[in-house]
Amino acid sequence: MAEYSAFSLLKNALTGNKDWKPAWRKPDPKASYDVIVIGGGGHGLSTAYYLAKEHGITNVAVLEKGWLGSGNVGRNTTAVRSNYLLPANTRFYEHSMKLWENLSHDLNYNVMFSQRGCLNLAHTPAQFDDLARRGNAMRHLGVDAELMTTADIARLVPALDVSGSARFPVIGGLMQRRAGTARHDAVAWGYARGADRRGVDIVENCEVTGFLRDGDRITGVTTTRGEIRAKKVALAVAGSTGRVMQLAGIDHMPIESHVLQAFVSESLKPIIDTILTFGMGHFYISQSDKGGLVYGGDLDGYNSYAQRGSLPIVDEVMSEMLALFPGLARVRMLRSWGGVCDMSMDGSPIITTGPLPGMYLNCGWCYGGFKATPASGWCFAWTIAKDEPHEFNAPFTLDRFYRGLVIDDKGQGATPRMH
């Protein structure tokens, strides 16, 4: 695989772009591996990359039932942030942020990480106090946070309605300036290329249909391309976790699968130079490099494995956008899509060994899967390689729900769709 550089870009531009080499191989699966990672999305690919890079484990296969990046890694609104309240989440997502800040250099692949900031709006004094509490908690753990006044926000986002006649008056906000966005496809491609260069086999169109066992121990998988054995089998399949775990005989998991829609508008001149979230509903928006407004809102109100959503959520999201930006009323929506989110009981992820010997589990990402991609793979690789968690993912066990050690950043209780 060739390195990417300004020289190679110029050379191929002058030769009709005919000499680019494939970014990764298309190997047939071998009979056995040291580690199998099920799921060729961001978390599965980053896990394989860090297994090879950090732990020297290169006899690894990533099995993807479709094409690489066809799941949630390519079906999100690309936000990256670490502005959490509870210490376990703050430390984990801040570790992810630090990995993001050097990711393009590390992968030799431009993931287009743009640190344009994330601004959470407050619409009541109580909400502003709550944001101040969260900001103080962040700063206590060394994470950047800044309270902003209405005047500050008006200068930053002139298109936002901050007038006294706004339906939901803006009285302030919390800004994390190191937050930003990245190109989701580039993240998948960069990790795939990096893993492949270190000897990992990325096997596409290879759906897992069952598990091989020696007693209770998982010793491999059956797939649409034959049996594959492994010393360790890791799952990183997001909203399909419940269905894949059923293949291993585990019928009940502390997660639910829900559809989360996202939208993009026609291209506009730059009007929003940050990520902005609505305080009186669930809505978030940013603007892509192409000029399209990228935005989303709440989950659809039912469990589903479909990668498409319903019209009531479309109406709700558009209403919230216009409450903040009345001037966007005539902007046309270009397209929409849906991702299947694995919603945990407390809104925090699960990165752990088990629940069966030889199995490792990565799931429960709720809305936070994309921004967690680097830290998720880094911590999951550590857990697989050492058979114990790193301190960053030690709190995210599967048995924390049984033990009452929930990590509920929003305080919503055991209601997955509310997180």
GROMACS .gro file of C-alpha atoms in nm:
model
  419
    1MET     CA    1   0.000   0.000   0.000
    2ALA     CA    2   0.141   0.339  -0.100
    3GLU     CA    3   0.187   0.630   0.136
    4TYR     CA    4  -0.028   0.936   0.078
    5SER     CA    5   0.158   1.265   0.040
    6ALA     CA    6   0.147   1.595  -0.146
    7PHE     CA    7   0.390   1.447  -0.398
    8SER     CA    8   0.174   1.139  -0.469
    9LEU     CA    9  -0.134   1.358  -0.499
   10LEU     CA   10   0.039   1.584  -0.754
   11LYS     CA   11   0.181   1.289  -0.945
   12ASN     CA   12  -0.156   1.118  -0.981
   13ALA     CA   13  -0.331   1.443  -1.068
   14LEU     CA   14  -0.090   1.483  -1.362
   15THR     CA   15  -0.134   1.122  -1.477
   16GLY     CA   16  -0.513   1.101  -1.474
   17ASN     CA   17  -0.536   0.934  -1.131
   18LYS     CA   18  -0.463   0.597  -1.291
   19ASP     CA   19  -0.183   0.480  -1.061
   20TRP     CA   20  -0.349   0.481  -0.718
   21LYS     CA   21  -0.305   0.150  -0.540
   22PRO     CA   22  -0.597  -0.008  -0.346
   23ALA     CA   23  -0.630   0.126   0.007
   24TRP     CA   24  -0.671  -0.227   0.146
   25ARG     CA   25  -0.665  -0.586   0.021
   26LYS     CA   26  -0.966  -0.810  -0.050
   27PRO     CA   27  -0.844  -1.137   0.108
   28ASP     CA   28  -1.028  -1.465   0.139
   29PRO     CA   29  -1.072  -1.573   0.502
   30LYS     CA   30  -0.815  -1.814   0.646
   31ALA     CA   31  -0.911  -2.122   0.843
   32SER     CA   32  -0.806  -1.969   1.176
   33TYR     CA   33  -0.688  -1.649   1.341
   34ASP     CA   34  -0.570  -1.534   1.679
   35VAL     CA   35  -0.858  -1.283   1.695
   36ILE     CA   36  -1.179  -1.241   1.497
   37VAL     CA   37  -1.353  -0.904   1.517
   38ILE     CA   38  -1.716  -0.920   1.405
   39GLY     CA   39  -1.823  -0.589   1.254
   40GLY     CA   40  -1.644  -0.380   0.992
   41GLY     CA   41  -1.757  -0.042   1.118
   42GLY     CA   42  -1.554   0.223   1.296
   43HIS     CA   43  -1.527   0.034   1.626
   44GLY     CA   44  -1.438  -0.300   1.470
   45LEU     CA   45  -1.178  -0.150   1.237
   46SER     CA   46  -1.021   0.067   1.507
   47THR     CA   47  -1.003  -0.238   1.736
   48ALA     CA   48  -0.815  -0.435   1.471
   49TYR     CA   49  -0.585  -0.139   1.403
   50TYR     CA   50  -0.489  -0.093   1.768
   51LEU     CA   51  -0.451  -0.469   1.823
   52ALA     CA   52  -0.184  -0.462   1.553
   53LYS     CA   53  -0.028  -0.125   1.632
   54GLU     CA   54  -0.028  -0.125   2.012
   55HIS     CA   55  -0.012  -0.497   2.096
   56GLY     CA   56   0.158  -0.659   1.797
   57ILE     CA   57  -0.137  -0.893   1.732
   58THR     CA   58  -0.161  -0.903   1.353
   59ASN     CA   59  -0.321  -1.244   1.285
   60VAL     CA   60  -0.662  -1.077   1.300
   61ALA     CA   61  -0.971  -1.090   1.078
   62VAL     CA   62  -1.244  -0.827   1.063
   63LEU     CA   63  -1.566  -0.985   0.935
   64GLU     CA   64  -1.823  -0.753   0.779
   65LYS     CA   65  -2.157  -0.884   0.654
   66GLY     CA   66  -2.187  -0.610   0.388
   67TRP     CA   67  -1.938  -0.361   0.254
   68LEU     CA   68  -1.693  -0.187   0.480
   69GLY     CA   69  -1.851   0.108   0.662
   70SER     CA   70  -2.207   0.027   0.555
   71GLY     CA   71  -2.341   0.057   0.911
   72ASN     CA   72  -2.347   0.335   1.167
   73VAL     CA   73  -1.998   0.469   1.098
   74GLY     CA   74  -2.136   0.610   0.772
   75ARG     CA   75  -2.480   0.698   0.915
   76ASN     CA   76  -2.420   0.969   1.174
   77THR     CA   77  -2.384   1.346   1.204
   78THR     CA   78  -2.004   1.328   1.257
   79ALA     CA   79  -1.987   1.517   1.590
   80VAL     CA   80  -1.682   1.468   1.814
   81ARG     CA   81  -1.688   1.597   2.172
   82SER     CA   82  -1.595   1.508   2.530
   83ASN     CA   83  -1.828   1.739   2.724
   84TYR     CA   84  -1.967   1.489   2.976
   85LEU     CA   85  -2.061   1.528   3.342
   86LEU     CA   86  -1.966   1.200   3.510
   87PRO     CA   87  -1.596   1.122   3.558
   88ALA     CA   88  -1.604   0.778   3.389
   89ASN     CA   89  -1.750   0.921   3.069
   90THR     CA   90  -1.539   1.237   3.080
   91ARG     CA   91  -1.210   1.047   3.110
   92PHE     CA   92  -1.304   0.800   2.836
   93TYR     CA   93  -1.425   1.056   2.582
   94GLU     CA   94  -1.137   1.293   2.656
   95HIS     CA   95  -0.899   1.007   2.577
   96SER     CA   96  -1.088   0.969   2.250
   97MET     CA   97  -1.056   1.342   2.183
   98LYS     CA   98  -0.678   1.326   2.225
   99LEU     CA   99  -0.662   1.036   1.981
  100TRP     CA  100  -0.875   1.233   1.734
  101GLU     CA  101  -0.636   1.527   1.751
  102ASN     CA  102  -0.350   1.319   1.607
  103LEU     CA  103  -0.552   1.066   1.408
  104SER     CA  104  -0.485   1.189   1.054
  105HIS     CA  105  -0.111   1.186   1.120
  106ASP     CA  106  -0.127   0.847   1.293
  107LEU     CA  107  -0.317   0.685   1.005
  108ASN     CA  108  -0.142   0.880   0.726
  109TYR     CA  109  -0.497   0.945   0.608
  110ASN     CA  110  -0.689   1.272   0.627
  111VAL     CA  111  -1.001   1.211   0.838
  112MET     CA  112  -1.088   1.583   0.802
  113PHE     CA  113  -1.109   1.644   1.176
  114SER     CA  114  -1.219   2.005   1.220
  115GLN     CA  115  -1.212   2.142   1.576
  116ARG     CA  116  -1.484   2.403   1.534
  117GLY     CA  117  -1.634   2.366   1.883
  118CYS     CA  118  -1.960   2.239   2.027
  119LEU     CA  119  -2.207   2.484   2.180
  120ASN     CA  120  -2.490   2.363   2.406
  121LEU     CA  121  -2.764   2.626   2.434
  122ALA     CA  122  -2.945   2.715   2.756
  123HIS     CA  123  -3.299   2.856   2.743
  124THR     CA  124  -3.380   2.889   3.116
  125PRO     CA  125  -3.178   3.000   3.419
  126ALA     CA  126  -3.197   2.648   3.563
  127GLN     CA  127  -3.061   2.504   3.240
  128PHE     CA  128  -2.776   2.756   3.241
  129ASP     CA  129  -2.691   2.654   3.599
  130ASP     CA  130  -2.688   2.290   3.491
  131LEU     CA  131  -2.449   2.369   3.206
  132ALA     CA  132  -2.226   2.558   3.450
  133ARG     CA  133  -2.221   2.250   3.673
  134ARG     CA  134  -2.120   2.031   3.380
  135GLY     CA  135  -1.857   2.279   3.268
  136ASN     CA  136  -1.706   2.289   3.615
  137ALA     CA  137  -1.698   1.909   3.628
  138MET     CA  138  -1.519   1.903   3.292
  139ARG     CA  139  -1.262   2.160   3.396
  140HIS     CA  140  -1.201   1.971   3.720
  141LEU     CA  141  -1.083   1.678   3.504
  142GLY     CA  142  -0.875   1.893   3.272
  143VAL     CA  143  -1.124   1.922   2.986
  144ASP     CA  144  -1.182   2.262   2.824
  145ALA     CA  145  -1.519   2.427   2.889
  146GLU     CA  146  -1.638   2.786   2.859
  147LEU     CA  147  -1.967   2.953   2.951
  148MET     CA  148  -2.097   3.194   2.689
  149THR     CA  149  -2.340   3.484   2.718
  150THR     CA  150  -2.618   3.561   2.473
  151ALA     CA  151  -2.404   3.835   2.318
  152ASP     CA  152  -2.112   3.592   2.274
  153ILE     CA  153  -2.343   3.343   2.102
  154ALA     CA  154  -2.491   3.608   1.873
  155ARG     CA  155  -2.142   3.700   1.752
  156LEU     CA  156  -2.050   3.335   1.697
  157VAL     CA  157  -2.373   3.229   1.521
  158PRO     CA  158  -2.534   3.540   1.366
  159ALA     CA  159  -2.807   3.334   1.196
  160LEU     CA  160  -2.938   3.207   1.532
  161ASP     CA  161  -3.251   3.383   1.665
  162VAL     CA  162  -3.144   3.525   2.002
  163SER     CA  163  -3.405   3.801   2.006
  164GLY     CA  164  -3.644   3.857   2.292
  165SER     CA  165  -3.929   3.738   2.072
  166ALA     CA  166  -3.771   3.400   1.999
  167ARG     CA  167  -3.996   3.105   2.081
  168PHE     CA  168  -3.724   2.972   2.315
  169PRO     CA  169  -3.507   3.267   2.426
  170VAL     CA  170  -3.133   3.193   2.441
  171ILE     CA  171  -2.983   3.303   2.773
  172GLY     CA  172  -2.638   3.145   2.736
  173GLY     CA  173  -2.452   2.829   2.657
  174LEU     CA  174  -2.160   2.597   2.724
  175MET     CA  175  -1.883   2.577   2.466
  176GLN     CA  176  -1.615   2.312   2.424
  177ARG     CA  177  -1.383   2.463   2.164
  178ARG     CA  178  -1.179   2.147   2.103
  179ALA     CA  179  -1.487   1.960   1.988
  180GLY     CA  180  -1.561   1.933   1.619
  181THR     CA  181  -1.649   1.711   1.327
  182ALA     CA  182  -1.475   1.453   1.109
  183ARG     CA  183  -1.555   1.287   0.777
  184HIS     CA  184  -1.718   0.959   0.880
  185ASP     CA  185  -1.631   0.764   0.564
  186ALA     CA  186  -1.268   0.876   0.587
  187VAL     CA  187  -1.249   0.746   0.944
  188ALA     CA  188  -1.359   0.398   0.831
  189TRP     CA  189  -1.128   0.401   0.529
  190GLY     CA  190  -0.832   0.530   0.729
  191TYR     CA  191  -0.862   0.263   0.998
  192ALA     CA  192  -0.917  -0.008   0.734
  193ARG     CA  193  -0.607   0.099   0.544
  194GLY     CA  194  -0.402   0.124   0.864
  195ALA     CA  195  -0.510  -0.220   0.985
  196ASP     CA  196  -0.451  -0.379   0.645
  197ARG     CA  197  -0.099  -0.234   0.627
  198ARG     CA  198  -0.022  -0.414   0.954
  199GLY     CA  199  -0.139  -0.752   0.826
  200VAL     CA  200  -0.506  -0.758   0.936
  201ASP     CA  201  -0.748  -0.935   0.698
  202ILE     CA  202  -1.061  -0.732   0.627
  203VAL     CA  203  -1.319  -0.974   0.491
  204GLU     CA  204  -1.627  -0.810   0.341
  205ASN     CA  205  -1.956  -0.981   0.248
  206CYS     CA  206  -1.896  -1.237   0.521
  207GLU     CA  207  -2.195  -1.261   0.755
  208VAL     CA  208  -2.163  -1.448   1.082
  209THR     CA  209  -2.437  -1.712   1.107
  210GLY     CA  210  -2.334  -1.889   1.428
  211PHE     CA  211  -2.061  -1.959   1.682
  212LEU     CA  212  -1.830  -2.257   1.724
  213ARG     CA  213  -1.791  -2.388   2.080
  214ASP     CA  214  -1.583  -2.615   2.294
  215GLY     CA  215  -1.815  -2.651   2.591
  216ASP     CA  216  -1.902  -2.297   2.695
  217ARG     CA  217  -1.591  -2.147   2.530
  218ILE     CA  218  -1.632  -1.968   2.197
  219THR     CA  219  -1.372  -2.106   1.954
  220GLY     CA  220  -1.477  -1.948   1.625
  221VAL     CA  221  -1.767  -1.859   1.399
  222THR     CA  222  -1.967  -2.002   1.112
  223THR     CA  223  -2.015  -1.758   0.826
  224THR     CA  224  -2.158  -1.737   0.476
  225ARG     CA  225  -1.800  -1.803   0.364
  226GLY     CA  226  -1.737  -2.106   0.583
  227GLU     CA  227  -1.614  -2.185   0.934
  228ILE     CA  228  -1.338  -1.971   1.083
  229ARG     CA  229  -1.170  -2.061   1.411
  230ALA     CA  230  -1.006  -1.820   1.655
  231LYS     CA  231  -0.861  -1.804   2.003
  232LYS     CA  232  -1.067  -1.494   2.073
  233VAL     CA  233  -1.388  -1.358   1.915
  234ALA     CA  234  -1.483  -0.992   1.963
  235LEU     CA  235  -1.822  -0.836   1.883
  236ALA     CA  236  -1.855  -0.475   1.766
  237VAL     CA  237  -2.183  -0.476   1.577
  238ALA     CA  238  -2.371  -0.180   1.731
  239GLY     CA  239  -2.748  -0.211   1.683
  240SER     CA  240  -2.719  -0.573   1.571
  241THR     CA  241  -2.571  -0.682   1.905
  242GLY     CA  242  -2.891  -0.848   2.028
  243ARG     CA  243  -2.933  -1.055   1.713
  244VAL     CA  244  -2.569  -1.167   1.701
  245MET     CA  245  -2.569  -1.255   2.072
  246GLN     CA  246  -2.875  -1.473   2.014
  247LEU     CA  247  -2.661  -1.681   1.779
  248ALA     CA  248  -2.442  -1.754   2.084
  249GLY     CA  249  -2.746  -1.856   2.292
  250ILE     CA  250  -2.773  -1.529   2.488
  251ASP     CA  251  -3.130  -1.404   2.451
  252HIS     CA  252  -3.134  -1.108   2.688
  253MET     CA  253  -2.903  -0.803   2.685
  254PRO     CA  254  -2.933  -0.469   2.870
  255ILE     CA  255  -2.969  -0.280   2.543
  256GLU     CA  256  -3.240  -0.195   2.289
  257SER     CA  257  -3.206  -0.122   1.917
  258HIS     CA  258  -3.358   0.203   1.792
  259VAL     CA  259  -3.345   0.397   1.466
  260LEU     CA  260  -3.177   0.738   1.473
  261GLN     CA  261  -3.233   0.958   1.168
  262ALA     CA  262  -2.999   1.220   1.027
  263PHE     CA  263  -3.049   1.480   0.755
  264VAL     CA  264  -2.851   1.703   0.522
  265SER     CA  265  -2.971   2.010   0.336
  266GLU     CA  266  -2.873   2.157   0.002
  267SER     CA  267  -2.540   2.340   0.004
  268LEU     CA  268  -2.538   2.692   0.148
  269LYS     CA  269  -2.274   2.955   0.204
  270PRO     CA  270  -2.114   2.926   0.553
  271ILE     CA  271  -2.359   3.024   0.827
  272ILE     CA  272  -2.274   2.790   1.120
  273ASP     CA  273  -1.910   2.755   1.219
  274THR     CA  274  -1.965   2.520   1.514
  275ILE     CA  275  -2.179   2.231   1.634
  276LEU     CA  276  -2.490   2.370   1.801
  277THR     CA  277  -2.740   2.184   2.022
  278PHE     CA  278  -3.092   2.288   2.123
  279GLY     CA  279  -3.168   2.299   2.495
  280MET     CA  280  -3.549   2.276   2.481
  281GLY     CA  281  -3.563   1.965   2.263
  282HIS     CA  282  -3.331   1.711   2.107
  283PHE     CA  283  -3.172   1.879   1.807
  284TYR     CA  284  -2.816   1.933   1.689
  285ILE     CA  285  -2.674   2.094   1.375
  286SER     CA  286  -2.345   2.171   1.203
  287GLN     CA  287  -2.237   2.260   0.850
  288SER     CA  288  -2.025   2.036   0.631
  289ASP     CA  289  -1.732   2.142   0.416
  290LYS     CA  290  -1.960   2.109   0.113
  291GLY     CA  291  -2.200   2.361   0.266
  292GLY     CA  292  -2.482   2.123   0.356
  293LEU     CA  293  -2.643   2.158   0.698
  294VAL     CA  294  -2.604   1.826   0.883
  295TYR     CA  295  -2.861   1.781   1.160
  296GLY     CA  296  -3.061   1.533   1.361
  297GLY     CA  297  -3.277   1.487   1.667
  298ASP     CA  298  -3.457   1.222   1.867
  299LEU     CA  299  -3.481   0.849   1.811
  300ASP     CA  300  -3.786   0.713   1.635
  301GLY     CA  301  -4.034   0.604   1.899
  302TYR     CA  302  -4.015   0.230   1.845
  303ASN     CA  303  -3.759  -0.052   1.836
  304SER     CA  304  -3.633  -0.138   1.490
  305TYR     CA  305  -3.344  -0.285   1.291
  306ALA     CA  306  -3.434  -0.083   0.978
  307GLN     CA  307  -3.191   0.178   0.846
  308ARG     CA  308  -3.471   0.421   0.777
  309GLY     CA  309  -3.705   0.627   0.992
  310SER     CA  310  -4.055   0.768   1.017
  311LEU     CA  311  -4.209   1.099   0.912
  312PRO     CA  312  -4.317   1.219   1.261
  313ILE     CA  313  -3.950   1.253   1.362
  314VAL     CA  314  -3.879   1.439   1.038
  315ASP     CA  315  -4.151   1.689   1.128
  316GLU     CA  316  -4.022   1.724   1.485
  317VAL     CA  317  -3.661   1.782   1.380
  318MET     CA  318  -3.759   2.045   1.120
  319SER     CA  319  -3.976   2.226   1.374
  320GLU     CA  320  -3.689   2.245   1.621
  321MET     CA  321  -3.451   2.373   1.355
  322LEU     CA  322  -3.689   2.651   1.259
  323ALA     CA  323  -3.740   2.749   1.624
  324LEU     CA  324  -3.367   2.831   1.630
  325PHE     CA  325  -3.317   2.942   1.270
  326PRO     CA  326  -3.639   3.088   1.122
  327GLY     CA  327  -3.439   3.206   0.822
  328LEU     CA  328  -3.387   2.846   0.709
  329ALA     CA  329  -3.757   2.786   0.641
  330ARG     CA  330  -3.713   2.773   0.263
  331VAL     CA  331  -3.397   2.563   0.260
  332ARG     CA  332  -3.449   2.226   0.092
  333MET     CA  333  -3.364   1.897   0.259
  334LEU     CA  334  -3.137   1.699   0.026
  335ARG     CA  335  -3.144   1.353   0.183
  336SER     CA  336  -3.193   1.158   0.506
  337TRP     CA  337  -3.082   0.825   0.643
  338GLY     CA  338  -3.112   0.610   0.954
  339GLY     CA  339  -2.869   0.422   1.175
  340VAL     CA  340  -2.952   0.146   1.421
  341CYS     CA  341  -2.836   0.257   1.766
  342ASP     CA  342  -2.760   0.016   2.048
  343MET     CA  343  -2.916   0.199   2.343
  344SER     CA  344  -2.798   0.084   2.685
  345MET     CA  345  -2.997   0.107   3.007
  346ASP     CA  346  -2.790   0.395   3.146
  347GLY     CA  347  -2.672   0.567   2.827
  348SER     CA  348  -2.310   0.452   2.866
  349PRO     CA  349  -2.124   0.186   2.669
  350ILE     CA  350  -2.019  -0.170   2.744
  351ILE     CA  351  -1.656  -0.267   2.668
  352THR     CA  352  -1.573  -0.588   2.846
  353THR     CA  353  -1.470  -0.952   2.843
  354GLY     CA  354  -1.739  -1.216   2.816
  355PRO     CA  355  -2.016  -1.293   2.877
  356LEU     CA  356  -1.884  -1.630   2.750
  357PRO     CA  357  -1.523  -1.753   2.767
  358GLY     CA  358  -1.337  -1.657   2.450
  359MET     CA  359  -1.585  -1.376   2.375
  360TYR     CA  360  -1.538  -0.997   2.407
  361LEU     CA  361  -1.817  -0.742   2.386
  362ASN     CA  362  -1.833  -0.381   2.263
  363CYS     CA  363  -2.182  -0.226   2.250
  364GLY     CA  364  -2.431   0.013   2.411
  365TRP     CA  365  -2.309   0.330   2.238
  366CYS     CA  366  -2.641   0.514   2.218
  367TYR     CA  367  -2.574   0.851   2.048
  368GLY     CA  368  -2.201   0.844   2.124
  369GLY     CA  369  -2.061   0.582   1.890
  370PHE     CA  370  -1.887   0.796   1.629
  371LYS     CA  371  -1.702   1.029   1.863
  372ALA     CA  372  -1.588   0.727   2.067
  373THR     CA  373  -1.440   0.544   1.767
  374PRO     CA  374  -1.068   0.588   1.851
  375ALA     CA  375  -1.098   0.528   2.227
  376SER     CA  376  -1.342   0.243   2.179
  377GLY     CA  377  -1.099   0.057   1.954
  378TRP     CA  378  -0.800   0.147   2.172
  379CYS     CA  379  -0.965   0.024   2.493
  380PHE     CA  380  -1.126  -0.281   2.332
  381ALA     CA  381  -0.792  -0.385   2.184
  382TRP     CA  382  -0.632  -0.355   2.529
  383THR     CA  383  -0.910  -0.567   2.682
  384ILE     CA  384  -0.877  -0.836   2.414
  385ALA     CA  385  -0.498  -0.846   2.428
  386LYS     CA  386  -0.464  -0.850   2.807
  387ASP     CA  387  -0.795  -1.015   2.911
  388GLU     CA  388  -0.859  -0.724   3.146
  389PRO     CA  389  -0.990  -0.371   3.100
  390HIS     CA  390  -0.786  -0.055   3.083
  391GLU     CA  391  -0.867   0.203   3.350
  392PHE     CA  392  -1.054   0.406   3.087
  393ASN     CA  393  -1.307   0.128   3.020
  394ALA     CA  394  -1.297  -0.050   3.357
  395PRO     CA  395  -1.631   0.108   3.466
  396PHE     CA  396  -1.808  -0.005   3.146
  397THR     CA  397  -1.875  -0.364   3.250
  398LEU     CA  398  -2.173  -0.579   3.157
  399ASP     CA  399  -2.254  -0.663   3.518
  400ARG     CA  400  -2.273  -0.302   3.639
  401PHE     CA  401  -2.649  -0.306   3.591
  402TYR     CA  402  -2.681  -0.610   3.818
  403ARG     CA  403  -2.449  -0.450   4.076
  404GLY     CA  404  -2.622  -0.111   4.066
  405LEU     CA  405  -2.313   0.074   3.938
  406VAL     CA  406  -2.487   0.256   3.653
  407ILE     CA  407  -2.322   0.548   3.472
  408ASP     CA  408  -2.626   0.762   3.390
  409ASP     CA  409  -2.492   1.094   3.260
  410LYS     CA  410  -2.839   1.231   3.183
  411GLY     CA  411  -3.017   1.094   3.490
  412GLN     CA  412  -3.292   0.935   3.281
  413GLY     CA  413  -3.307   0.599   3.457
  414ALA     CA  414  -3.343   0.257   3.295
  415THR     CA  415  -3.517   0.384   2.983
  416PRO     CA  416  -3.286   0.324   2.685
  417ARG     CA  417  -3.472   0.546   2.437
  418MET     CA  418  -3.433   0.848   2.668
  419HIS     CA  419  -3.053   0.844   2.671
   0.00000   0.00000   0.00000
